[in-house]
mmCIF file with all atom_site columns, C-alpha atoms in Angstrom:
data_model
loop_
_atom_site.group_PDB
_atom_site.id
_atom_site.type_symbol
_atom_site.label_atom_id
_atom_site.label_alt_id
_atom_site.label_comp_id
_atom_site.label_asym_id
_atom_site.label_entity_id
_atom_site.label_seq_id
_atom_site.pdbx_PDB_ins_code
_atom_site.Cartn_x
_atom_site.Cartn_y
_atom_site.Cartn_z
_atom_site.occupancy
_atom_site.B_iso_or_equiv
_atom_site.pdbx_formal_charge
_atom_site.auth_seq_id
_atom_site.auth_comp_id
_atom_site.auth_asym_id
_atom_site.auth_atom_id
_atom_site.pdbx_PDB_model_num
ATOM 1   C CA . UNK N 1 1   ? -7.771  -11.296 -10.310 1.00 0.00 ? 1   UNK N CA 1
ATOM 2   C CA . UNK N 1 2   ? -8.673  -11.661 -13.567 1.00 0.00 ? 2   UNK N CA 1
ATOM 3   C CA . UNK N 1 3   ? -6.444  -9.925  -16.306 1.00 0.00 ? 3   UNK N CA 1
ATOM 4   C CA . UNK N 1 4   ? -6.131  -8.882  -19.889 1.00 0.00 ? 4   UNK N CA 1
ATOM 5   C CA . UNK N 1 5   ? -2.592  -8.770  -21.746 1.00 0.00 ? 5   UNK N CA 1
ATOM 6   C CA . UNK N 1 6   ? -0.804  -5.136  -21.288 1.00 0.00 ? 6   UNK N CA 1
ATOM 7   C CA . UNK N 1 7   ? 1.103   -5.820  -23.835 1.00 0.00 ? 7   UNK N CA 1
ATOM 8   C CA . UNK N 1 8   ? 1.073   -3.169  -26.637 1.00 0.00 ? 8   UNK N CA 1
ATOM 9   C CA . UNK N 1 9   ? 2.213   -3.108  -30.721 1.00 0.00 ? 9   UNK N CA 1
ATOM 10  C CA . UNK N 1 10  ? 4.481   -4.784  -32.263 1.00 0.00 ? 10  UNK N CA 1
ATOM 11  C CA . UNK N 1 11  ? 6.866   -1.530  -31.662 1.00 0.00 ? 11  UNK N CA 1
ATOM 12  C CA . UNK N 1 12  ? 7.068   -2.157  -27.684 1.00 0.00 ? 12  UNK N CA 1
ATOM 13  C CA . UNK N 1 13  ? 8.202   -5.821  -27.990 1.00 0.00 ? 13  UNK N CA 1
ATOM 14  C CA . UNK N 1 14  ? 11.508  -4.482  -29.619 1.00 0.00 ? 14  UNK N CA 1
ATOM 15  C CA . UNK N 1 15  ? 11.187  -1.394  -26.969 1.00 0.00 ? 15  UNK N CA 1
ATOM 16  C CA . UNK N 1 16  ? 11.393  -4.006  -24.145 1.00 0.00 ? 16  UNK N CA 1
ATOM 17  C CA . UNK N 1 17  ? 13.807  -6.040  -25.303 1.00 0.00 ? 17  UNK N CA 1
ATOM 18  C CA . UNK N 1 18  ? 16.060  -3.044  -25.098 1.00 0.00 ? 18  UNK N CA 1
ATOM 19  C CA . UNK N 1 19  ? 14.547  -2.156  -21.508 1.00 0.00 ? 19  UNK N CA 1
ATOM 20  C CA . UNK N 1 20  ? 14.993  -5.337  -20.419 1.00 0.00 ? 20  UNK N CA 1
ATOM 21  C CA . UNK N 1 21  ? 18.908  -5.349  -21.568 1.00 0.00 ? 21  UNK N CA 1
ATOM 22  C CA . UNK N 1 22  ? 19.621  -1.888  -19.458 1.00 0.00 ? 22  UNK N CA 1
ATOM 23  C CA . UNK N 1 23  ? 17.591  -2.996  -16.209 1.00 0.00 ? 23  UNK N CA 1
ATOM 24  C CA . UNK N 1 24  ? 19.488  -6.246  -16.040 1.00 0.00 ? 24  UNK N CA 1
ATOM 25  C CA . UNK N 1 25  ? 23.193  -4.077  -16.531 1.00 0.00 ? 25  UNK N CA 1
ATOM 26  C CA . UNK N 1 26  ? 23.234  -4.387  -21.092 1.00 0.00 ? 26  UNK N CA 1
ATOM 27  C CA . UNK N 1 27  ? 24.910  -1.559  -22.590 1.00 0.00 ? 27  UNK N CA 1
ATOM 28  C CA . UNK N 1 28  ? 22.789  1.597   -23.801 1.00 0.00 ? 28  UNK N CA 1
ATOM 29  C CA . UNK N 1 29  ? 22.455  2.462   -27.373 1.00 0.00 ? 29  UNK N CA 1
ATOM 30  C CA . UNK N 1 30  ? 22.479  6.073   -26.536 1.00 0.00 ? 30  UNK N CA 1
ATOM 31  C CA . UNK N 1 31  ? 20.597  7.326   -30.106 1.00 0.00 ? 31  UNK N CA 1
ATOM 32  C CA . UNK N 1 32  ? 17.588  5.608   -28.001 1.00 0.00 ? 32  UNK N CA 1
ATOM 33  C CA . UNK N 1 33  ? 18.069  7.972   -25.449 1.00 0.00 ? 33  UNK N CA 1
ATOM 34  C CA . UNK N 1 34  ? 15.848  10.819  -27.419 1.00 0.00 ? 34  UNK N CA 1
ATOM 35  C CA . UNK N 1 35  ? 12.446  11.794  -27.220 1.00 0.00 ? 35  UNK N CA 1
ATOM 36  C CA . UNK N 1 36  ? 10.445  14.409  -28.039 1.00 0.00 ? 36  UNK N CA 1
ATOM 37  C CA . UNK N 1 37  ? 10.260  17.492  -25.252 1.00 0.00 ? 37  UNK N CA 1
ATOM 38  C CA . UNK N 1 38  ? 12.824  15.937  -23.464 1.00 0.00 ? 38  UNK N CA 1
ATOM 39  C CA . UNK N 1 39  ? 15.909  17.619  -22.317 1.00 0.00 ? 39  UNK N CA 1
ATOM 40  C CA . UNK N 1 40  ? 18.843  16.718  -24.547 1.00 0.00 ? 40  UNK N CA 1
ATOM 41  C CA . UNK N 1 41  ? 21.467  18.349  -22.272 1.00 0.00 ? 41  UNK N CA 1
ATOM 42  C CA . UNK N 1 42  ? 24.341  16.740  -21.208 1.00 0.00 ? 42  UNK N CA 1
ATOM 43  C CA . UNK N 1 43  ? 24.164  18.002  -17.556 1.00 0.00 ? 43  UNK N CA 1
ATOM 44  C CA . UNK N 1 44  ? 21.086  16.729  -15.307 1.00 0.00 ? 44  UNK N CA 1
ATOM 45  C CA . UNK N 1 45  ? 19.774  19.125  -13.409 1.00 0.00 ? 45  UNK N CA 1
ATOM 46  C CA . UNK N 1 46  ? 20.539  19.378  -10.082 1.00 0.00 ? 46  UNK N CA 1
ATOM 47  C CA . UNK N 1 47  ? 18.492  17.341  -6.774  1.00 0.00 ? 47  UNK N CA 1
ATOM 48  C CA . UNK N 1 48  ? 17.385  20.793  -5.200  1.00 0.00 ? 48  UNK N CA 1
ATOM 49  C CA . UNK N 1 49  ? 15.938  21.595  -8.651  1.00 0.00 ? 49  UNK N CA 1
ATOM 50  C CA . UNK N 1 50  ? 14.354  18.965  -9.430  1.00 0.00 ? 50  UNK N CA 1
ATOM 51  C CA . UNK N 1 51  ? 12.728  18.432  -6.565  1.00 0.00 ? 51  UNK N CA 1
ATOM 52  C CA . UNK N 1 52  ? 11.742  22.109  -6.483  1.00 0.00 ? 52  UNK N CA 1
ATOM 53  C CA . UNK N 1 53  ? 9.803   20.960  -9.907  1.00 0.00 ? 53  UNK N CA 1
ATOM 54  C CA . UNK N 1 54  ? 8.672   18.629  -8.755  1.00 0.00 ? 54  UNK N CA 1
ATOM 55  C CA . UNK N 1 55  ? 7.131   19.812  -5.480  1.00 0.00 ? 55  UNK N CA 1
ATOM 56  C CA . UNK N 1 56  ? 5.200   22.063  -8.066  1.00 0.00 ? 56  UNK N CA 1
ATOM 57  C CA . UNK N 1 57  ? 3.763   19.749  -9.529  1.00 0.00 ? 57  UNK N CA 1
ATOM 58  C CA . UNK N 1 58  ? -0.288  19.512  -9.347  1.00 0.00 ? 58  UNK N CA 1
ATOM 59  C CA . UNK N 1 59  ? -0.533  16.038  -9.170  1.00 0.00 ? 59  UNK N CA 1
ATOM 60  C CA . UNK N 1 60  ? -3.905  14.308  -8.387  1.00 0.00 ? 60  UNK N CA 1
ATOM 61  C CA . UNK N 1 61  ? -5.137  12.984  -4.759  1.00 0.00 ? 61  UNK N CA 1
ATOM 62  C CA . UNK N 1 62  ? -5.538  9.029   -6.044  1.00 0.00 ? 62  UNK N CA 1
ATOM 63  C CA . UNK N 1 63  ? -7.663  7.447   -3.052  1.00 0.00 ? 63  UNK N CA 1
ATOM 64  C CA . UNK N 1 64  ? -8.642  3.643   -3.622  1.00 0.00 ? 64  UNK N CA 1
ATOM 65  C CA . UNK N 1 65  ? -11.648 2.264   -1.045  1.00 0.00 ? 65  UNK N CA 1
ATOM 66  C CA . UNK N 1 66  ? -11.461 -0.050  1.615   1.00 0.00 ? 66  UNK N CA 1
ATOM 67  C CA . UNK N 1 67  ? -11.981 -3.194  -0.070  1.00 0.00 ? 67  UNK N CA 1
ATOM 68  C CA . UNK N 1 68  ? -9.124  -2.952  -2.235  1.00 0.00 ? 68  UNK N CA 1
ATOM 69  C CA . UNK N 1 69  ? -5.531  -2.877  -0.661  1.00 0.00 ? 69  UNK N CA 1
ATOM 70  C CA . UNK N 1 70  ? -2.599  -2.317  -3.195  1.00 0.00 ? 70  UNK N CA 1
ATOM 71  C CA . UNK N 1 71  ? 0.794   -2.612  -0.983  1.00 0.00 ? 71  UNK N CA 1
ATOM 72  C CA . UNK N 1 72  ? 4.327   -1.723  -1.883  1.00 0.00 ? 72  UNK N CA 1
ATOM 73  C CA . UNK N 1 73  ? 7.609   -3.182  -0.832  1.00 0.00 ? 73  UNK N CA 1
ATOM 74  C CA . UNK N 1 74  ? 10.735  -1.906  -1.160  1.00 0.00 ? 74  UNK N CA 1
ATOM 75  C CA . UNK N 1 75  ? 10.255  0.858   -2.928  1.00 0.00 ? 75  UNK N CA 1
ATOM 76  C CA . UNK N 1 76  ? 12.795  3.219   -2.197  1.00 0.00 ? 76  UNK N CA 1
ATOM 77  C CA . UNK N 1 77  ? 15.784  4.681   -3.921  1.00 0.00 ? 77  UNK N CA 1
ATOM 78  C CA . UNK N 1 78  ? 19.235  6.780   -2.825  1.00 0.00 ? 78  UNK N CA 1
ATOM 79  C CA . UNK N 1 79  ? 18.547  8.909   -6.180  1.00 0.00 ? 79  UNK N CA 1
ATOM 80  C CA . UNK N 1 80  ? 16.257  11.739  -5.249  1.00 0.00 ? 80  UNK N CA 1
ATOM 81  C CA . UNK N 1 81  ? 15.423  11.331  -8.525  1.00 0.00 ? 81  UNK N CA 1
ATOM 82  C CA . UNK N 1 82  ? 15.107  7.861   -9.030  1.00 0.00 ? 82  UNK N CA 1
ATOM 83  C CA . UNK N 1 83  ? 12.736  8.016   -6.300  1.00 0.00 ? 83  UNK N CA 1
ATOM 84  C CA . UNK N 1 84  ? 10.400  10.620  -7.672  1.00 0.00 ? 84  UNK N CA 1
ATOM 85  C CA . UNK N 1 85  ? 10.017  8.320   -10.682 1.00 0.00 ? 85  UNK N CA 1
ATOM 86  C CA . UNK N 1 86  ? 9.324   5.025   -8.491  1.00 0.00 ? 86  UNK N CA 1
ATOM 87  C CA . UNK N 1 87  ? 7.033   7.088   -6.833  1.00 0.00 ? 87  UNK N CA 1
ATOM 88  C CA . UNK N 1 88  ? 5.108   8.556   -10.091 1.00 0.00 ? 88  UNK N CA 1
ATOM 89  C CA . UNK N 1 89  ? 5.831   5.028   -11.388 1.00 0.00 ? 89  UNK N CA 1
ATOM 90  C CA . UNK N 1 90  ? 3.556   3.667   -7.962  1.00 0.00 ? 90  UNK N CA 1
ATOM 91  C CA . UNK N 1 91  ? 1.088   6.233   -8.703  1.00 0.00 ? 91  UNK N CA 1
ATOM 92  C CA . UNK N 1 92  ? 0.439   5.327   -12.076 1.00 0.00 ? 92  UNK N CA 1
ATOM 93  C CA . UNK N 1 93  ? -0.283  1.872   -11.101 1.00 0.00 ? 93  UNK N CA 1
ATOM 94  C CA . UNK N 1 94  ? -2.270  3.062   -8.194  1.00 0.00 ? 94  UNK N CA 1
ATOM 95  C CA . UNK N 1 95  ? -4.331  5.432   -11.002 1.00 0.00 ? 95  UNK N CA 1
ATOM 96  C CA . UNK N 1 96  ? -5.103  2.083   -13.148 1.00 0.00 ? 96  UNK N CA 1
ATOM 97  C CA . UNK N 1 97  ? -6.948  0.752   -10.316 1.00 0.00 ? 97  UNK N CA 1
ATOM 98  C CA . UNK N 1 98  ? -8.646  3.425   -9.669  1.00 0.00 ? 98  UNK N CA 1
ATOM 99  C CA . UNK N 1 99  ? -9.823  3.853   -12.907 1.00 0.00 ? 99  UNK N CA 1
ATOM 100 C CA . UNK N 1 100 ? -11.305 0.228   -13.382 1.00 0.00 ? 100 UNK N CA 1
ATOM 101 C CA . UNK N 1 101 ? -13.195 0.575   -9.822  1.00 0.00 ? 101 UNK N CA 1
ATOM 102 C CA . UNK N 1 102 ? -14.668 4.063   -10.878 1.00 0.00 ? 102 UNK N CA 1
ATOM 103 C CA . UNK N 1 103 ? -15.545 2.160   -14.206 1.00 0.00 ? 103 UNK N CA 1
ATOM 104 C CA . UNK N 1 104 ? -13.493 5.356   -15.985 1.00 0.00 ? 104 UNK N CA 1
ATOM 105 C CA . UNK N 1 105 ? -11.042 4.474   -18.848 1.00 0.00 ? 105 UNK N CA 1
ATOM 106 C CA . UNK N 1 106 ? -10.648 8.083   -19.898 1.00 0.00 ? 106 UNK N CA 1
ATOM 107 C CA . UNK N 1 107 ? -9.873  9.473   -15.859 1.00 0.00 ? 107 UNK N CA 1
ATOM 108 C CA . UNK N 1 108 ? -7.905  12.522  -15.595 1.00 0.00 ? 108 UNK N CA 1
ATOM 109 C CA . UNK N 1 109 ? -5.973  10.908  -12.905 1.00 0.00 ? 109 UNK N CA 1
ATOM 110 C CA . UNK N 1 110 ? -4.729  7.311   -15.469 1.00 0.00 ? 110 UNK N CA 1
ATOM 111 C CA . UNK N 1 111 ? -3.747  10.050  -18.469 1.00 0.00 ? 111 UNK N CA 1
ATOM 112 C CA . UNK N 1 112 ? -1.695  12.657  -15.817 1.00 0.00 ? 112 UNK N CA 1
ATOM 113 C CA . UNK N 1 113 ? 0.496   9.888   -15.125 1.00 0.00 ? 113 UNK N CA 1
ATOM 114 C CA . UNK N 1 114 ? 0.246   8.120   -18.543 1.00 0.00 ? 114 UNK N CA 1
ATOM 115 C CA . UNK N 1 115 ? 1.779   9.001   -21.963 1.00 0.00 ? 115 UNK N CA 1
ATOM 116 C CA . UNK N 1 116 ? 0.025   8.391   -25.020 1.00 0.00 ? 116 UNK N CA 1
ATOM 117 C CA . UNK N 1 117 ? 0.615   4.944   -25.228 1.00 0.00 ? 117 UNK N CA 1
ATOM 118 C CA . UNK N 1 118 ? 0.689   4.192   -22.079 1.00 0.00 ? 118 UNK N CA 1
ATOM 119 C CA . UNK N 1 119 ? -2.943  5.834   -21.780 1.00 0.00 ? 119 UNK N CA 1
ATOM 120 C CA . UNK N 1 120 ? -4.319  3.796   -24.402 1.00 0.00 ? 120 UNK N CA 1
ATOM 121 C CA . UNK N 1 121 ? -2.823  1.112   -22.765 1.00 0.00 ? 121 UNK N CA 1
ATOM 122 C CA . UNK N 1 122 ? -4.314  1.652   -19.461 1.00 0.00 ? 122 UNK N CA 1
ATOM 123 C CA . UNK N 1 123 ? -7.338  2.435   -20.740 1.00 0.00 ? 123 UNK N CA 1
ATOM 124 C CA . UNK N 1 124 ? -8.426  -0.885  -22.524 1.00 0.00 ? 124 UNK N CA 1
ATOM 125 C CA . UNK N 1 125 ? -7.341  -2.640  -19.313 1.00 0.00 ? 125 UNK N CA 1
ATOM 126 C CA . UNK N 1 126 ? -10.164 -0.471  -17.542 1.00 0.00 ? 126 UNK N CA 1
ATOM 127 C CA . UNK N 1 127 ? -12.700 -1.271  -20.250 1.00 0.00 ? 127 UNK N CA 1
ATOM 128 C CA . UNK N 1 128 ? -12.029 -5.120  -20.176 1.00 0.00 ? 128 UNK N CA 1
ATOM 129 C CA . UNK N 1 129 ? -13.625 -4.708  -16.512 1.00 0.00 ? 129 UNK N CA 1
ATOM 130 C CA . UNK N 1 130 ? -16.902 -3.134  -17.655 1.00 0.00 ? 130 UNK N CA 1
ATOM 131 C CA . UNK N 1 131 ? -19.451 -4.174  -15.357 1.00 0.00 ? 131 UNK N CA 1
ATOM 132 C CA . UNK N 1 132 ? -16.877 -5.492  -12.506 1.00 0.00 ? 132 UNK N CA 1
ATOM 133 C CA . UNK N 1 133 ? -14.813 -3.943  -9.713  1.00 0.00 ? 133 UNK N CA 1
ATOM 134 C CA . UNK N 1 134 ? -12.123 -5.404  -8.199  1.00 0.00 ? 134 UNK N CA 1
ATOM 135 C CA . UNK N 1 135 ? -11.679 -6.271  -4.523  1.00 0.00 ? 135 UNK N CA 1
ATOM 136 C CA . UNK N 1 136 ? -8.897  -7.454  -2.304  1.00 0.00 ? 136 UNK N CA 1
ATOM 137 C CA . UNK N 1 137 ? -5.096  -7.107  -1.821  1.00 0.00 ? 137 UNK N CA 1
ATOM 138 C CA . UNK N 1 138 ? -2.230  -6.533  -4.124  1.00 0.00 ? 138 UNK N CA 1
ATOM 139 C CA . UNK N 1 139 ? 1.689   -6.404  -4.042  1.00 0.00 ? 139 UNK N CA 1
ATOM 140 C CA . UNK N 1 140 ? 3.797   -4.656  -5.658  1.00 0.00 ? 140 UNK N CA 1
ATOM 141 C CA . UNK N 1 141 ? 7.118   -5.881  -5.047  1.00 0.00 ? 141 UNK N CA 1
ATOM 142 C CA . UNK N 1 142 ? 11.142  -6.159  -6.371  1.00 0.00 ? 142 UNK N CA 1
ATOM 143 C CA . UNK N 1 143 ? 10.924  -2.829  -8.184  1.00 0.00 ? 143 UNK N CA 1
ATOM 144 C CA . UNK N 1 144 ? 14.225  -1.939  -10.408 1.00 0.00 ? 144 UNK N CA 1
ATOM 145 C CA . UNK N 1 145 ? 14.579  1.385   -11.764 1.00 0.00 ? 145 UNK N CA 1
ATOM 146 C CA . UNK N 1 146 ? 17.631  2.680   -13.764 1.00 0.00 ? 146 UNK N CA 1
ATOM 147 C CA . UNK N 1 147 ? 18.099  5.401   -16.539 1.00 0.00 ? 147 UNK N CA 1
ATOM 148 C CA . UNK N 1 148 ? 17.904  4.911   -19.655 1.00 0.00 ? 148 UNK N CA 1
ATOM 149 C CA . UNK N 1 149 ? 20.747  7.382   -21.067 1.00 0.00 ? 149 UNK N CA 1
ATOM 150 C CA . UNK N 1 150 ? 22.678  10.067  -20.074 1.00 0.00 ? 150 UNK N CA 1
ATOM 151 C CA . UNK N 1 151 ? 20.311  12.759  -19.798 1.00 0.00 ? 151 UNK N CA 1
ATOM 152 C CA . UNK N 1 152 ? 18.626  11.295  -17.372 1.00 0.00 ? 152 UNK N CA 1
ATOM 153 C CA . UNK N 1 153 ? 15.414  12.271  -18.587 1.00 0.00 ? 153 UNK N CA 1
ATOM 154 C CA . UNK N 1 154 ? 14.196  8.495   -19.432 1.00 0.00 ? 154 UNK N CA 1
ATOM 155 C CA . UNK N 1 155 ? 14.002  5.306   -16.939 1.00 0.00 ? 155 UNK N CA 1
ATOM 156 C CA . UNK N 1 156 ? 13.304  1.473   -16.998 1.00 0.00 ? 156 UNK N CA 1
ATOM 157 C CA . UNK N 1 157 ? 11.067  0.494   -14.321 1.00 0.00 ? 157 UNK N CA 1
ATOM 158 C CA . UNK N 1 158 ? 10.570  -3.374  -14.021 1.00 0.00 ? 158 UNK N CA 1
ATOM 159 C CA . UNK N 1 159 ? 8.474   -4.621  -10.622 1.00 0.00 ? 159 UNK N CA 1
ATOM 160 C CA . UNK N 1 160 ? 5.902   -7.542  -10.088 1.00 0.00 ? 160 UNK N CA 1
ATOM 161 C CA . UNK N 1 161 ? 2.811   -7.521  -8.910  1.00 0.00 ? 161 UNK N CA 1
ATOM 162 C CA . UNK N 1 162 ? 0.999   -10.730 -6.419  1.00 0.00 ? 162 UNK N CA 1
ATOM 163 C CA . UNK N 1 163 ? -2.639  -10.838 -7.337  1.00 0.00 ? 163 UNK N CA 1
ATOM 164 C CA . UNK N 1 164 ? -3.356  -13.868 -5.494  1.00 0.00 ? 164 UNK N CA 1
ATOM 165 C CA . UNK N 1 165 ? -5.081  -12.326 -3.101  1.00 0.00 ? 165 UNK N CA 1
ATOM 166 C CA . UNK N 1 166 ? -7.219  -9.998  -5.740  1.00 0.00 ? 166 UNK N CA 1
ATOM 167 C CA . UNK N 1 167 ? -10.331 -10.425 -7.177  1.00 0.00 ? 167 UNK N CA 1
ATOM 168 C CA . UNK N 1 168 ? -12.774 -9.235  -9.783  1.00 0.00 ? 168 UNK N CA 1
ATOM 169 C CA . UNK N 1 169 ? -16.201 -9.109  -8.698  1.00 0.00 ? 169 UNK N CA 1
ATOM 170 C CA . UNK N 1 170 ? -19.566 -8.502  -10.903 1.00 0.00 ? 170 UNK N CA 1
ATOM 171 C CA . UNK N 1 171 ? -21.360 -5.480  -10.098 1.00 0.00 ? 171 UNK N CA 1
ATOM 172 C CA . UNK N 1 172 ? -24.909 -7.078  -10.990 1.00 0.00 ? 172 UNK N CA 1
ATOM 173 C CA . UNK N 1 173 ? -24.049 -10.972 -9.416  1.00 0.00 ? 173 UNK N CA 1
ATOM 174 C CA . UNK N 1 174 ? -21.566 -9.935  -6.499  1.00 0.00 ? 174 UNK N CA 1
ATOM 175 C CA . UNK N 1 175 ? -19.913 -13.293 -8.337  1.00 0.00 ? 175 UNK N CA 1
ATOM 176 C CA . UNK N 1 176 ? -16.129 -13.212 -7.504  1.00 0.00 ? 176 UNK N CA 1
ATOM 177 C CA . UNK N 1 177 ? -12.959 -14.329 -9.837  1.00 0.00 ? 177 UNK N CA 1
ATOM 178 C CA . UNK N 1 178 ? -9.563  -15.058 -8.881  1.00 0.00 ? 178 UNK N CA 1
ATOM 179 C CA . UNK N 1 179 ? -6.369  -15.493 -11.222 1.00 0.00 ? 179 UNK N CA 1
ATOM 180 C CA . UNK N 1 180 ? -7.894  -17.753 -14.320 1.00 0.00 ? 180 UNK N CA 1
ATOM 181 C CA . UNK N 1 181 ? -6.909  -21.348 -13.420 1.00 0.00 ? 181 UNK N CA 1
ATOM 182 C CA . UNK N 1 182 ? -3.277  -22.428 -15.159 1.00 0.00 ? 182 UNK N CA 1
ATOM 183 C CA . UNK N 1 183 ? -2.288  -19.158 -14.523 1.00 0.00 ? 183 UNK N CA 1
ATOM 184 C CA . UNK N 1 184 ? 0.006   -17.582 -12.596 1.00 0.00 ? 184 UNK N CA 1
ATOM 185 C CA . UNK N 1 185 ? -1.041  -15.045 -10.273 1.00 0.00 ? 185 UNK N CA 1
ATOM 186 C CA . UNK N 1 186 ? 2.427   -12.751 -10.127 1.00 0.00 ? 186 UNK N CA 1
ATOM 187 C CA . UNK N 1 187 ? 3.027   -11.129 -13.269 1.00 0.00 ? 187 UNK N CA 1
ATOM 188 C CA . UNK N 1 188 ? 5.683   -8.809  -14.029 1.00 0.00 ? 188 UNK N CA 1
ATOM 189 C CA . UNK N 1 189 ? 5.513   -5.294  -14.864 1.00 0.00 ? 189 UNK N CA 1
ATOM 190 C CA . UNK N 1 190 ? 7.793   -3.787  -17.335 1.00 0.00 ? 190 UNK N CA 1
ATOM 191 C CA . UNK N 1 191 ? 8.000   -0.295  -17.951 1.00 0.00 ? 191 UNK N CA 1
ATOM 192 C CA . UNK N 1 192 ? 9.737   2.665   -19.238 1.00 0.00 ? 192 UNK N CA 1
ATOM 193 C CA . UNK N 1 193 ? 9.063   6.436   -17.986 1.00 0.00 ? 193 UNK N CA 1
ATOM 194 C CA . UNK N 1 194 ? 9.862   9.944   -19.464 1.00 0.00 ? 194 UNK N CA 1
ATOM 195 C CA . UNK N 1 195 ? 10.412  13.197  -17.236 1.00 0.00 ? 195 UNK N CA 1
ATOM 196 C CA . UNK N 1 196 ? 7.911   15.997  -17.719 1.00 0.00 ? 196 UNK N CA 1
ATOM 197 C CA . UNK N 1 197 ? 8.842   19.649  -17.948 1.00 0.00 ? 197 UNK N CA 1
ATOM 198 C CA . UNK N 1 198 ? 6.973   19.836  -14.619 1.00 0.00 ? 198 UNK N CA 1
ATOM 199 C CA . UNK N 1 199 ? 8.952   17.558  -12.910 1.00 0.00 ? 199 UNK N CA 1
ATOM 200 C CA . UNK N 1 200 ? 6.551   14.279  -13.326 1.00 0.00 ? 200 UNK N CA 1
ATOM 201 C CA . UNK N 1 201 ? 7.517   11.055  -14.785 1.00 0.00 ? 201 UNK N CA 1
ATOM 202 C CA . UNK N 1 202 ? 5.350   9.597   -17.346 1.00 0.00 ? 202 UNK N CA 1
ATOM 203 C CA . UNK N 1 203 ? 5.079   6.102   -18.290 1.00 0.00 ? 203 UNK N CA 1
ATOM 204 C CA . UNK N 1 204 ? 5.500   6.036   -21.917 1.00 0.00 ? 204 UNK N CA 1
ATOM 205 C CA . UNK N 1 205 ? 4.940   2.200   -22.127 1.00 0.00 ? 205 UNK N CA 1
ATOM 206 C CA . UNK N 1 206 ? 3.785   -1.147  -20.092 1.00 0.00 ? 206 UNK N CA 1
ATOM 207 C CA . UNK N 1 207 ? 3.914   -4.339  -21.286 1.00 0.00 ? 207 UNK N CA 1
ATOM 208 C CA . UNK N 1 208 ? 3.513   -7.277  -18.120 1.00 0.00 ? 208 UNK N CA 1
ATOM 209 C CA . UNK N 1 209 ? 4.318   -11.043 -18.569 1.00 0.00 ? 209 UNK N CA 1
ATOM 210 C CA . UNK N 1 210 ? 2.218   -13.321 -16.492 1.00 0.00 ? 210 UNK N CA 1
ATOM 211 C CA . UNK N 1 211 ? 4.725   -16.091 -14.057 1.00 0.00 ? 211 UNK N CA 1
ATOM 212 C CA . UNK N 1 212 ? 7.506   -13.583 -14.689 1.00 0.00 ? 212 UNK N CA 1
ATOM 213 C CA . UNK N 1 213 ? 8.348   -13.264 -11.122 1.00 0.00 ? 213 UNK N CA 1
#
């Protein structure tokens, strides 16, 4: 399935580097820990209340069509938490696609689960597929999610993604593209999220690495 880099400025390359030291077990540099509007508290709120937010939430009905598939594996977490953010995390993903095969960089549904960055982001991936769809089957596998911080209020999310079986396809030909020869089809998605006042998790920035898997 053809791709364009996710990578963003200059700014998320030292951003990762710092994710990738706390999702593999490095040691926190708490002033990174704030962000604007989130909570700076040194208590985390509590499962029942959180998920009470959450469950409030309005969050958009994300439906992809038959001929694309995007599967996920093992993604599941014992933090109630955790899991609403793998889950928001999912639907973000989920929301990309969407967006290219509706031929919509701006949707409502890419910027509710997309910070600023993250939505501009998202959104030049959907306009490097003007004029093509995508087709076929996706997974999403060997997702690792930890906070970033005390407050609990930021996560790293690192997964990868198979595209071998996913395809780009030309709305005007019907031609059909695979993973650009030399390259490899599972790249790896790494990501960091920030918890709404609502209860939703954001992603706040993506950067993938192609053969990272």
């Amino acid at each position: 399935m053809a791709r364009r880099n996710l990578t963003t400025a200059a700014v998320a390359f030292a951003a990762s580097a710092a994710l990738l030291l706390t999702a593999c077990g490095g040691s926190d540099d708490s002033s990174s820990d704030d962000i604007k509007g989130a909570d700076s508290g040194s208590s985390s709120p509590s499962a029942s209340v959180s998920a009470s937010a959450a469950s409030d939430a309005d969050r958009p009905d994300i439906e992809l069509p038959d001929s694309f598939q995007a599967d996920f594996e093992g993604w599941t977490n014992s933090d109630p938490e955790l899991q609403t953010a793998l889950d928001d995390g999912k639907e973000r993903l989920r929301a990309s696609y969407a967006a290219i095969i509706d031929g919509d960089p701006e949707a409502s549904y890419l910027a509710y689960y997309s910070d600023t960055s993250a939505l501009s982001t998202g959104s030049a991936w959907v306009k490097g597929y003007k004029g093509l769809t995508i087709i076929g089957e996706v997974k999403a596998y060997d997702p690792e999610i930890s906070y970033l911080g005390d407050a609990k209020s930021r996560a790293t999310l690192f997964y990868c993604v198979d595209e071998s079986k996913g395809f780009s396809k030309d709305l005007k030909t019907g031609e059909t593209a695979g993973t650009p020869a030399g390259e490899s089809p599972k790249v790896q998605y790494r990501t960091s999220l920030g918890k709404q006042a609502n209860g939703v998790w954001k992603t706040l920035t993506v950067e993938t690495e192609p053969g990272g898997c």
